[in-house]
Amino acid sequence: MIETAGLRKEFVVSAKVGKLRRERRVVAAVDGIDLRVERGETLGYLGPNGAGKSTTLKMLTGVLTPTAGRISVCGLTPVPQRTQLARRIGVVFGQRSQLWWDLPLRDSFDLLRHIYRVPAPEHAGRLAECVELLDLGPLLPVPVRQLSLGQRMRGELTAALLHRPEVLFLDEPTIGLDVVSKQAVREFLTQLGRRGDTTLILTTHDLADIERLCRRLVIVDHGRVVHDGTAEELHSRYGSRRRVVVDLDEPLAEPVTLPGVALESAEGLRLTYQLVDGTNAGALVARLAAAASLRDLAVVEPAIEDVIARLYARGATG
Amino acid sequence: MANHSAGAPVRYRTFIALVSAGFRRYSTYRQATLAGLFTNVLFGFMRTYVLLAVVGRQAAGYDARQIVTYVWVSQGLIATVGLWGELGLADRIRTGDVVADLLRPVPPVFAYLAADLGRAGFAALVRFVGPVLVGALAFDLRWPQRPATYPLFVVSAVLATVISFGCRYLTEAAAYWLLDARGPRIVWALCSNALTGLVFPLSFLPGRVAAVLWTATPFPWLLQAPADVVVERHSAGGALVLVAGQAGWAGLMLAVAGYAQRLGTRRLVVQGG
């Protein structure tokens, strides 16, 4: 569905040097990205600010010409075939609107039907579906300018899907939303992803979005892909470990040691163990329970934030 | 993917839907409409008294009744033609929202023109009819003697709107290069005031100056042409020539606007937003 090879985008940046002289310098925002996304896949595209996420998205949607490399989206070359591509993709920008500010939401949807030339019955069917899933019914007669951000974002999602795009690009769709609105958006996207007929490309800084929605993560930094795989692969590659935190009633008579288990810290009666290389918590818990009376016990999954923060920090210093 | 039907009639329906949306969008700003109407009427009285004092019984091919009609029709045309209206393109370029326009399967010039014609439709109902009605109540206007003048005036006003759209689109598209269209807007404001026949009919100017304006600039075709059509300053044939001239300018301005949009898009897609 999407294929890029050696995708590169350079910008010329000019900076003031001395009183009159300006120095021009070429900066590669995207520096050789190879990507292959299959139909129905949901892909999380992550990276720190300035990593080249939005530039990639703009090249994939045909609003930015690559400096070098090859792109194919839905079998089309985005920039020269932008108009044809526009009928086959949908784009949601968290910080921009594609709705008509001064018209009721319903009118925006109706206009989009004409713009994308969707037959009326098909449009009505898809709209009814989105209205139900996103609870848009009461909002349809409301002018867009009177909608809250969360309500508007539900409208934006609907607007992007009414012409049944094959690929939906989402650029930070949950930015600025409250918890309830975020959940509504994620729930909707989860259902859409499960159906498998729409490829979803999601850029976000909200890692909860990624954990809920995307099996595959592509992390970019300085315009290059630094990880392409699942969250689990990311954890194992960068040494993230699950932890067992146990609160005891009494100190252990002798330390519990097991292969693949390392004691991370001991603070009074609280012990924290790391599980190395995919070791299960079961054996450790059984040994602990046999050795002492347990007050409380928790198995803590590694936080994706931590590993990604480590990855970004490494990129910044490296 | 949706089973998109293609062809000219569907494209026509898209255009009509966008025109209708433009009409509804502008009809929501009622207070602004009333304030604009009040201003047009106020200036209508001022211009009438000034021009009556200048023209006397007859001047530059207009008699007193024609000049009064000229004033009130042109007052009504200001908002209809959209002399000082903004399209919103410059702001969208500045904020980057223009990306959303490029991600739609219709050319931006097509979509903005449709919206502007919708706006003009609403303005015609309120901002044109209002001042002309007040003018008719307060003065002895000269209504067209030839029935054909009425439809010809409608065509002339629509073409004037298209020419004005082209001029404003170019002014705002300058933001693709300048990032801010304030400079070109000031130039446009000056020209649309002084060179369109709004302050006084351009026939008051020396013949050569007027000839240069009519042949080398789109400005007289925006306001003076439709006003001259409705006051029947020329013969029926002369009025037709005026409208044909407007059609030529409308085509030219749309072509130039389309070209500027293509260049602007290329700049945007090559250099980044």
XYZ file of C-alpha atoms in Angstrom:
591
model
C 0.000 0.000 0.000
C 2.880 2.347 0.848
C 6.435 1.888 -0.265
C 9.382 4.243 -0.006
C 12.997 3.672 -0.916
C 15.831 5.994 -0.007
C 13.353 8.783 0.716
C 15.168 12.029 1.372
C 14.193 15.650 1.830
C 16.650 18.482 2.171
C 15.890 22.053 3.125
C 18.121 25.037 2.682
C 18.432 26.931 5.940
C 20.004 30.357 5.994
C 21.449 31.778 9.183
C 22.859 35.198 9.918
C 26.623 35.216 10.270
C 28.096 38.567 11.320
C 26.290 41.801 10.472
C 25.539 41.358 6.809
C 26.563 37.899 5.756
C 24.118 35.022 5.696
C 25.264 31.462 5.573
C 23.201 28.916 3.675
C 23.348 25.362 4.755
C 21.569 22.222 3.558
C 19.758 20.235 6.237
C 18.310 16.783 5.591
C 14.955 16.588 7.399
C 14.448 13.067 6.063
C 17.601 11.152 5.346
C 17.009 7.899 3.506
C 13.827 6.264 4.769
C 12.828 2.827 3.478
C 9.353 1.798 4.457
C 6.862 -0.804 3.361
C 3.336 -0.780 4.759
C 0.797 -3.436 3.819
C -2.937 -2.961 3.322
C -4.830 -2.857 6.611
C -1.736 -2.357 8.742
C -1.738 0.174 11.590
C 1.608 1.856 11.913
C 2.775 4.234 14.619
C 5.277 6.749 13.315
C 7.198 8.286 16.185
C 10.076 10.596 16.753
C 11.123 13.637 18.764
C 10.264 17.134 17.533
C 12.128 17.853 14.312
C 12.819 14.176 13.596
C 11.171 14.339 10.165
C 7.738 12.850 10.912
C 5.627 15.612 9.415
C 7.983 15.991 6.458
C 7.565 12.273 5.701
C 3.802 12.566 6.041
C 3.738 15.539 3.667
C 5.766 13.610 1.105
C 3.480 10.577 1.413
C 0.381 12.727 0.871
C 1.859 14.641 -2.066
C 2.235 18.115 -0.595
C 6.021 18.003 -0.514
C 8.396 16.839 -3.247
C 11.177 14.520 -2.098
C 14.730 15.623 -2.863
C 15.591 12.007 -3.670
C 14.168 8.522 -3.401
C 11.068 6.716 -4.543
C 7.526 6.793 -3.102
C 4.436 4.885 -4.011
C 1.133 5.262 -2.140
C -1.858 3.229 -3.384
C 0.231 2.540 -6.497
C 0.493 6.296 -7.250
C 3.375 8.748 -7.097
C 2.122 11.353 -4.615
C 3.176 14.781 -5.957
C 2.475 14.390 -9.700
C -0.676 12.370 -9.005
C -1.820 14.340 -5.955
C -5.402 14.881 -7.125
C -5.944 11.201 -7.886
C -4.288 10.258 -4.624
C -6.472 12.715 -2.710
C -9.531 10.591 -3.555
C -7.913 7.500 -2.089
C -6.421 8.820 1.130
C -7.782 10.637 4.147
C -5.799 12.981 6.357
C -6.564 14.163 9.878
C -4.435 16.923 11.337
C -4.723 17.400 15.085
C -3.889 21.060 14.682
C -5.665 21.927 11.451
C -9.232 21.686 10.342
C -10.742 20.534 7.110
C -14.257 21.465 8.178
C -16.027 24.698 7.234
C -15.784 26.910 10.276
C -19.027 28.818 9.819
C -21.289 25.970 8.690
C -23.047 23.263 10.686
C -21.114 19.992 10.861
C -23.710 18.285 8.670
C -23.134 20.816 5.873
C -19.382 20.168 5.932
C -20.037 16.450 5.483
C -22.459 17.129 2.661
C -19.938 19.375 0.901
C -17.273 16.696 1.193
C -19.633 14.267 -0.478
C -19.733 16.573 -3.496
C -16.005 17.309 -3.411
C -15.117 13.605 -3.366
C -18.075 12.747 -5.621
C -19.343 9.981 -3.390
C -22.763 8.594 -4.424
C -25.469 9.754 -1.983
C -26.517 6.312 -0.635
C -22.918 5.307 0.037
C -22.260 8.620 1.772
C -25.384 8.259 3.910
C -24.344 4.750 4.968
C -20.843 5.739 6.001
C -22.027 8.878 7.721
C -24.613 6.931 9.725
C -21.902 4.503 10.788
C -19.534 7.266 11.942
C -22.343 9.189 13.636
C -23.184 6.105 15.672
C -19.625 5.122 16.564
C -18.532 8.654 17.415
C -21.834 9.773 18.925
C -22.104 12.711 16.553
C -25.914 12.861 16.299
C -26.471 15.915 18.521
C -23.538 17.754 16.935
C -24.672 17.597 13.314
C -26.682 20.853 13.369
C -24.008 22.748 15.341
C -21.707 25.195 13.487
C -18.134 23.929 13.600
C -16.898 27.098 15.334
C -19.083 26.232 18.336
C -17.715 22.704 18.774
C -15.213 21.856 21.498
C -11.845 20.483 20.365
C -12.887 16.914 21.214
C -16.164 17.263 19.344
C -14.417 18.824 16.375
C -11.856 16.044 16.240
C -14.655 13.484 16.039
C -15.997 15.533 13.133
C -12.549 15.623 11.509
C -12.250 11.838 11.704
C -15.631 11.427 10.064
C -14.758 13.984 7.386
C -11.581 12.086 6.541
C -13.391 8.750 6.222
C -16.542 9.613 4.290
C -14.973 8.868 0.911
C -13.727 5.473 2.148
C -9.992 6.145 1.900
C -7.630 3.227 1.555
C -5.040 4.954 3.726
C -5.800 7.256 6.640
C -2.968 9.525 7.787
C -3.392 10.856 11.313
C -1.051 13.626 12.426
C -1.287 13.870 16.210
C -5.038 13.266 16.298
C -5.323 13.328 20.098
C -3.272 16.471 20.738
C -4.957 18.737 23.271
C -7.874 16.376 23.881
C -9.187 15.516 27.331
C -9.054 11.936 28.595
C -12.600 11.056 27.570
C -12.200 12.462 24.057
C -8.859 10.701 23.659
C -10.496 7.430 24.601
C -13.323 7.984 22.137
C -10.857 8.677 19.320
C -8.684 5.670 20.216
C -11.679 3.375 20.508
C -12.894 4.452 17.088
C -9.478 3.986 15.504
C -9.096 0.578 17.145
C -12.345 -0.554 15.547
C -11.312 0.893 12.218
C -7.947 -0.854 12.395
C -9.566 -4.165 13.340
C -11.713 -4.130 10.232
C -8.528 -4.349 8.199
C -9.630 -2.486 5.080
C -8.007 0.842 5.964
C -4.281 1.329 6.418
C -3.636 3.693 9.334
C -0.498 5.784 9.661
C -0.389 7.574 12.981
C 2.138 10.140 14.130
C 1.860 11.158 17.744
C 3.762 12.118 20.852
C 1.163 10.400 22.988
C 2.560 6.938 23.568
C -0.708 5.702 24.983
C -2.122 6.136 21.470
C 0.611 3.913 20.142
C 0.228 1.261 22.822
C -3.505 1.042 22.222
C -3.475 1.155 18.453
C -0.289 0.090 16.779
C 1.416 -3.261 16.642
C 4.155 -1.856 14.485
C 6.245 1.137 15.509
C 8.556 3.039 13.245
C 10.741 5.420 15.208
C 12.659 8.103 13.361
C 15.357 10.391 14.621
C 17.398 12.887 12.647
C 15.540 11.788 9.537
C 16.500 8.110 9.829
C 14.602 5.053 10.989
C 16.047 3.904 14.309
C 13.477 1.179 15.005
C 10.962 -0.668 12.875
C 9.094 -3.442 14.669
C 6.781 -4.197 17.582
C 6.881 -2.582 21.017
C 8.138 -5.901 22.460
C 11.021 -5.956 20.015
C 11.810 -2.400 21.010
C 11.902 -3.381 24.673
C 14.109 -6.400 24.131
C 16.421 -4.513 21.822
C 16.931 -1.667 24.241
C 17.050 -3.754 27.388
C 13.679 -2.888 28.894
C 12.790 -5.336 31.626
C 9.646 -6.337 33.422
C 9.850 -5.952 37.165
C 8.402 -7.792 40.124
C 7.827 -5.541 43.122
C 7.099 -7.397 46.341
C 6.259 -6.156 49.850
C 7.108 -8.650 52.566
C 5.743 -9.054 56.108
C 9.187 -10.007 57.402
C 12.733 -9.905 55.988
C 13.898 -12.872 53.912
C 16.002 -15.399 55.807
C 18.256 -15.761 52.774
C 18.295 -14.052 49.365
C 16.189 -15.557 46.578
C 18.257 -16.159 43.461
C 17.096 -17.581 40.174
C 18.539 -17.614 36.666
C 17.199 -14.679 34.645
C 16.254 -12.733 37.774
C 18.253 -9.826 39.203
C 17.579 -7.949 42.412
C 17.333 -4.296 41.442
C 16.698 -2.696 44.805
C 15.821 -3.509 48.402
C 14.216 -0.763 50.463
C 13.175 -2.057 53.845
C 10.623 -4.785 53.219
C 10.127 -3.810 49.563
C 12.181 -5.738 47.025
C 12.297 -5.012 43.291
C 13.479 -7.719 40.911
C 14.197 -7.375 37.200
C 13.223 -10.213 34.878
C 15.971 -10.568 32.296
C 15.538 -11.847 28.730
C 11.886 -12.791 28.848
C 12.034 -14.756 32.126
C 8.593 -15.515 33.563
C 7.447 -14.071 36.868
C 5.893 -17.411 37.987
C 8.955 -19.172 39.328
C 10.142 -16.072 41.204
C 6.741 -15.506 42.794
C 6.564 -19.150 43.860
C 10.045 -18.992 45.435
C 9.236 -15.742 47.240
C 5.943 -17.080 48.551
C 7.735 -20.164 49.855
C 10.479 -18.093 51.470
C 8.408 -15.472 53.276
C 4.939 -14.180 53.911
C 3.949 -11.697 51.181
C 1.907 -8.578 51.910
C 1.653 -7.370 48.330
C 3.041 -8.167 44.911
C 2.978 -6.463 41.504
C 4.382 -7.316 38.099
C 5.258 -4.040 36.367
C 5.431 -3.934 32.573
C 8.216 -1.791 31.127
C 7.018 1.687 30.219
C 7.343 2.481 26.526
C 8.025 6.092 27.515
C 11.234 5.068 29.240
C 12.680 3.159 26.353
C 11.753 5.798 23.820
C 13.131 8.571 26.025
C 16.380 6.605 26.229
C 16.368 6.204 22.468
C 15.769 9.933 21.866
C 18.425 10.896 24.414
C 20.906 8.600 22.708
C 20.087 10.254 19.374
C 20.581 13.705 20.889
C 23.996 12.907 22.293
C 25.134 10.534 19.567
C -12.642 3.063 -2.339
C -15.914 4.742 -3.128
C -17.431 4.115 -6.486
C -16.834 7.629 -7.736
C -18.821 8.559 -10.764
C -17.042 10.920 -13.105
C -17.832 13.428 -15.798
C -18.736 17.045 -16.361
C -22.259 17.030 -14.832
C -20.858 15.735 -11.542
C -18.174 18.403 -11.570
C -20.925 20.937 -12.159
C -22.785 19.610 -9.125
C -19.613 19.958 -7.022
C -19.353 23.577 -8.143
C -23.000 24.294 -7.334
C -22.623 22.665 -3.895
C -19.617 24.878 -3.173
C -21.465 27.987 -4.405
C -24.404 27.153 -2.180
C -22.089 26.621 0.803
C -20.473 30.012 0.108
C -23.923 31.614 0.154
C -24.818 29.999 3.491
C -21.447 30.800 5.064
C -21.760 34.529 4.398
C -25.407 34.628 5.366
C -24.398 33.730 8.931
C -22.670 37.084 9.477
C -25.800 39.208 9.852
C -24.450 42.033 11.984
C -21.505 42.573 9.646
C -23.927 42.580 6.715
C -26.093 45.254 8.331
C -23.096 47.390 9.305
C -21.761 47.170 5.733
C -25.173 48.033 4.315
C -25.412 51.109 6.540
C -21.963 52.299 5.425
C -22.761 51.771 1.737
C -25.970 53.782 2.067
C -24.271 56.604 3.978
C -21.530 56.943 1.382
C -24.182 56.633 -1.343
C -25.737 59.909 -0.166
C -22.358 61.633 0.043
C -21.285 60.521 -3.420
C -24.661 61.467 -4.901
C -24.482 65.055 -3.621
C -20.841 65.484 -4.661
C -21.363 64.071 -8.149
C -24.618 66.003 -8.689
C -22.723 69.175 -7.831
C -19.997 68.230 -10.313
C -22.178 66.962 -13.162
C -24.939 69.575 -13.043
C -27.326 68.714 -15.860
C -24.865 66.690 -17.922
C -21.171 65.740 -17.968
C -18.922 63.087 -19.501
C -21.869 61.388 -21.172
C -24.073 61.123 -18.064
C -27.136 63.191 -17.255
C -28.166 63.879 -13.650
C -30.514 60.880 -13.384
C -27.889 58.560 -14.877
C -25.201 59.757 -12.498
C -27.458 59.243 -9.457
C -28.281 55.739 -10.692
C -24.581 55.143 -11.357
C -23.810 56.046 -7.737
C -26.398 53.797 -6.134
C -25.749 50.839 -8.425
C -22.000 51.107 -7.817
C -22.593 51.407 -4.054
C -24.544 48.148 -4.307
C -21.830 46.538 -6.394
C -19.000 47.210 -3.906
C -19.887 44.249 -1.699
C -21.444 42.155 -4.461
C -18.356 42.239 -6.648
C -16.354 41.922 -3.456
C -14.007 44.850 -4.016
C -12.682 44.732 -0.479
C -13.557 41.210 0.530
C -10.925 38.699 1.538
C -10.844 35.130 0.277
C -8.948 33.770 3.266
C -6.248 32.241 1.052
C -3.422 34.461 2.350
C -4.211 33.547 5.952
C -4.337 29.864 5.087
C -0.950 30.097 3.395
C 0.499 31.914 6.405
C -0.842 29.388 8.920
C -0.161 26.353 6.744
C -3.864 25.401 6.564
C -3.553 25.648 2.788
C -2.203 22.084 2.983
C -5.769 20.936 3.639
C -6.845 22.688 0.405
C -4.138 20.856 -1.532
C -5.238 17.515 -0.106
C -8.644 17.818 -1.740
C -9.364 16.465 -5.204
C -10.562 19.836 -6.538
C -8.262 22.633 -7.736
C -8.106 25.449 -5.138
C -9.019 28.150 -7.707
C -12.179 26.186 -8.581
C -13.172 25.817 -4.913
C -12.416 29.421 -3.940
C -14.226 30.800 -7.009
C -17.329 28.768 -6.219
C -17.309 29.970 -2.607
C -16.851 33.581 -3.751
C -19.743 33.361 -6.200
C -21.901 32.066 -3.350
C -20.806 35.003 -1.243
C -21.641 37.347 -4.125
C -25.090 35.766 -4.406
C -25.878 36.569 -0.795
C -24.371 40.054 -1.115
C -26.527 40.701 -4.201
C -29.677 40.004 -2.203
C -28.825 42.297 0.696
C -25.880 44.558 -0.078
C -26.973 45.318 -3.669
C -30.741 45.439 -3.314
C -30.524 47.486 -0.076
C -28.634 50.537 -1.369
C -30.499 50.539 -4.709
C -33.801 50.495 -2.830
C -32.727 53.398 -0.615
C -31.447 55.273 -3.678
C -34.772 54.689 -5.446
C -36.728 55.976 -2.460
C -34.580 59.070 -1.978
C -33.893 60.008 -5.601
C -35.361 59.728 -9.065
C -33.324 56.825 -10.466
C -33.183 56.058 -14.171
C -34.404 52.522 -14.725
C -33.240 50.736 -17.904
C -35.233 51.595 -21.022
C -34.249 48.432 -22.913
C -35.573 45.210 -21.349
C -32.431 43.366 -22.507
C -30.383 45.573 -20.184
C -31.624 43.661 -17.123
C -30.225 40.224 -18.053
C -27.151 41.865 -19.551
C -26.517 43.648 -16.252
C -26.767 40.352 -14.348
C -24.188 38.788 -16.676
C -22.009 41.882 -16.353
C -22.182 41.801 -12.537
C -21.277 38.079 -12.474
C -18.321 38.684 -14.800
C -17.235 41.647 -12.676
C -17.291 39.340 -9.637
C -15.117 36.805 -11.467
C -12.604 39.505 -12.476
C -12.549 40.811 -8.907
C -12.045 37.249 -7.664
C -9.075 36.841 -10.002
C -7.506 40.091 -8.764
C -8.018 39.180 -5.105
C -6.768 35.629 -5.633
C -3.566 36.997 -7.149
C -3.176 39.499 -4.324
C -3.578 36.794 -1.696
C -1.522 34.173 -3.553
C 1.413 36.579 -3.219
C 1.646 35.108 0.291
C 3.159 31.966 -1.264
C 6.275 34.070 -1.866
C 5.993 36.902 0.660
C 4.398 34.871 3.514
C 2.206 37.893 4.161
C -0.103 39.576 1.672
C -0.450 42.935 3.451
C 1.665 44.837 0.919
C -0.198 43.588 -2.184
C -3.491 44.145 -0.317
C -2.686 47.837 0.184
C -1.942 48.223 -3.539
C -5.179 46.417 -4.361
C -7.174 48.614 -1.940
C -5.768 51.736 -3.626
C -6.497 50.502 -7.166
C -9.943 49.170 -6.337
C -10.890 52.569 -4.888
C -9.375 54.933 -7.387
C -9.279 53.092 -10.693
C -12.574 51.218 -10.852
C -14.865 54.205 -11.277
C -15.983 54.109 -7.675
C -14.861 57.602 -6.682
C -16.039 59.078 -9.995
C -16.726 57.637 -13.473
C -13.444 57.192 -15.322
C -14.848 59.206 -18.241
C -14.112 62.274 -16.073
C -10.408 61.579 -16.657
C -8.511 62.769 -19.754
C -9.268 60.474 -22.687
C -5.796 58.960 -22.868
C -5.614 58.144 -19.175
C -9.049 56.499 -19.306
C -8.056 54.576 -22.439
C -4.958 53.213 -20.743
C -6.993 52.114 -17.730
C -9.615 50.380 -19.885
C -7.139 48.613 -22.137
C -4.273 47.769 -19.819
C -5.908 47.096 -16.436
C -8.833 45.036 -15.170
C -10.023 47.797 -12.820
C -12.667 49.665 -14.895
C -14.256 46.316 -15.769
C -15.018 45.634 -12.119
C -17.412 48.470 -11.377
C -17.735 51.014 -14.107
C -18.582 48.424 -16.792
C -21.659 46.955 -15.013
C -22.733 50.432 -13.839
C -22.472 51.770 -17.406
C -24.484 48.783 -18.653
C -27.320 49.461 -16.231
C -27.482 53.237 -16.810
C -27.391 52.558 -20.569
C -24.571 54.983 -21.195
C -23.825 53.136 -24.438
C -26.013 51.760 -27.220
C -27.181 48.127 -27.010
C -24.228 47.120 -29.189
C -21.851 49.148 -27.019
C -23.174 47.412 -23.905
C -22.572 44.028 -25.534
C -19.009 45.021 -26.358
C -18.513 46.008 -22.702
C -19.765 42.644 -21.490
C -17.651 40.805 -24.077
C -14.642 42.760 -22.818
C -15.473 41.684 -19.276
C -15.692 38.058 -20.411
C -12.209 38.395 -21.879
C -10.808 39.869 -18.675
C -12.586 37.247 -16.569
C -10.991 34.448 -18.613
C -7.595 36.106 -18.452
C -7.720 36.711 -14.681
C -8.831 33.128 -13.996
C -6.021 31.794 -16.180
C -3.469 33.989 -14.403
C -4.862 33.017 -10.978
C -4.625 29.342 -11.948
C -1.057 29.831 -13.131
C -0.097 31.646 -9.920
C -1.656 28.834 -7.908
C 0.384 26.251 -9.806
C 3.584 28.221 -9.247
C 2.702 28.756 -5.592
C 1.938 25.073 -5.102
C 5.210 24.148 -6.741
C 7.051 26.515 -4.439
C 5.250 25.048 -1.446
C 5.795 21.423 -2.402
C 9.429 21.941 -3.305
C 10.529 24.225 -0.488
C 8.170 23.156 2.246
C 5.391 24.951 4.098
